[in-house]
C-alpha positions as a printed Julia matrix, in Angstrom:
145×3 Matrix{Float64}:
   0.0     0.0     0.0
   1.39    3.36   -0.99
   0.5     6.27    1.29
   0.58    8.77   -1.58
  -2.44    6.97   -3.13
  -4.52    7.07    0.07
  -7.6     9.28   -0.26
  -8.34    9.58    3.45
  -6.4    11.55    6.04
  -4.9     9.72    9.02
  -7.25   11.73   11.26
 -10.35   10.67    9.3
  -9.16    7.06    9.29
  -8.56    7.11   13.05
 -11.99    8.65   13.72
 -13.82    5.89   11.78
 -11.56    3.19   13.26
 -12.24    4.35   16.83
 -15.97    4.03   16.16
 -15.75    0.39   15.05
 -16.66   -2.57   17.23
 -16.43   -6.22   16.28
 -19.72   -8.1    16.44
 -18.46  -11.41   15.03
 -15.97  -13.24   12.83
 -17.31  -16.47   11.39
 -16.44  -19.1     8.84
 -18.48  -18.58    5.7
 -16.85  -21.1     3.38
 -13.74  -23.21    2.95
 -12.22  -25.36    0.25
  -9.13  -27.55    0.53
  -7.2   -29.67   -1.92
  -4.27  -32.01   -1.32
  -2.47  -33.66   -4.22
  -2.04  -37.21   -2.93
  -0.2   -38.24   -6.11
   2.84  -36.26   -5.0
   5.24  -37.2    -2.21
   5.2   -34.66    0.62
   7.84  -32.08   -0.39
  10.6   -31.08    2.04
  10.27  -27.46    0.96
   7.27  -25.61   -0.38
   6.8   -22.36   -2.25
   3.77  -20.85   -0.57
   1.79  -17.99   -2.05
  -0.97  -16.3    -0.07
  -3.43  -13.79   -1.5
  -6.64  -12.24   -0.3
  -9.76  -10.48   -1.54
 -11.97   -8.23    0.51
 -15.29   -6.52   -0.02
 -17.8    -4.84    2.22
 -21.49   -4.09    2.33
 -23.23   -1.58    4.56
 -26.18   -3.41    6.12
 -27.71   -0.41    7.89
 -26.57    2.84    9.52
 -24.69    0.94   12.22
 -23.65   -2.4    10.72
 -21.1    -3.35    8.09
 -20.51   -6.82    6.67
 -17.08   -7.71    5.29
 -16.29  -10.79    3.24
 -12.59  -11.7     3.47
 -11.22  -14.48    1.29
  -7.76  -15.96    1.78
  -6.12  -18.13   -0.88
  -3.11  -20.33   -0.13
  -1.27  -22.15   -2.92
   1.65  -24.43   -2.04
   3.9   -26.09   -4.59
   7.1   -28.07   -4.47
  10.03  -25.81   -5.33
  10.52  -25.52   -9.1
   7.32  -27.45   -9.79
   4.25  -26.38  -11.69
   1.98  -28.94  -10.06
   0.06  -27.84   -6.99
   0.63  -29.78   -3.78
  -1.84  -27.98   -1.54
  -4.53  -25.38   -1.97
  -6.63  -23.82    0.78
  -9.33  -21.21    0.41
 -10.96  -19.69    3.46
 -13.8   -17.17    3.45
 -14.56  -15.27    6.62
 -17.6   -13.16    7.38
 -16.78  -10.18    9.59
 -19.63   -8.21   11.1
 -18.86   -4.76   12.51
 -20.76   -2.04   14.31
 -19.76    1.41   13.1
 -20.53    4.74   14.73
 -19.18    6.66   11.71
 -20.0     6.34    8.02
 -18.01    3.4     6.57
 -16.6     4.71    3.27
 -14.8     3.22    0.27
 -11.79    5.42    1.06
 -11.66    4.1     4.63
 -12.03    0.5     3.46
  -9.14    0.86    0.95
  -6.79    1.37    3.91
  -8.65   -0.77    6.46
  -8.53   -3.93    4.33
  -4.74   -3.7     4.02
  -3.99   -2.96    7.66
  -6.56   -3.33   10.41
  -8.79   -6.0     8.86
  -5.91   -8.42    8.27
  -4.55   -7.83   11.76
  -7.87   -9.17   13.04
  -8.56  -11.99   10.56
  -5.03  -13.3     9.94
  -4.93  -15.27   13.23
  -8.1   -17.11   12.17
  -6.51  -17.93    8.82
  -3.27  -19.1    10.48
  -5.13  -21.37   12.88
  -7.33  -22.76   10.11
  -4.33  -23.62    7.89
  -2.47  -25.24   10.77
  -5.5   -27.24   11.84
  -6.63  -28.36    8.39
  -3.15  -29.44    7.29
  -2.78  -31.58   10.41
  -6.17  -33.15    9.56
  -4.8   -33.91    6.08
  -2.15  -36.02    7.8
   0.71  -33.87    6.54
   3.09  -31.8     8.66
   1.0   -28.84    9.88
   1.81  -25.58    8.13
   2.56  -22.62   10.34
   1.82  -19.4     8.51
   4.05  -16.47    9.55
   2.83  -13.38   11.38
   1.04  -10.79    9.29
   3.28   -7.79    8.69
   1.93   -4.5     7.4
   3.92   -3.26    4.42
   3.54    0.52    4.26
   5.7     2.28    1.72
């Protein structure tokens, strides 16, 4: 995220953020795939992406859909070893108007700070249930340029 592209002032962002309260974070959907035709690799190239969108439900409530995508492949291989998709439903109470400009920053910083632990736990748990060494996803680190 580049700060020169942000269309909201830090003061406006902080005001909206201070007026937010978490109502719930829940599992909306998940999908997992393990390629059992491949021997468990010693090292994996792991790529993680996300998509986020929001909908204002009423004057006080906002619903956010956060999707995480994990793709793991053996180093220098084109075939997928593991794929995990997790969709979370985040329900917030907002005292201030929840704007597109606020969400552009929120989804890159504050939202992931709150949902990343759920994603990390899900990946660790589901990989152990797949009878492979559990994956431990690293901490989420905000990358502000």
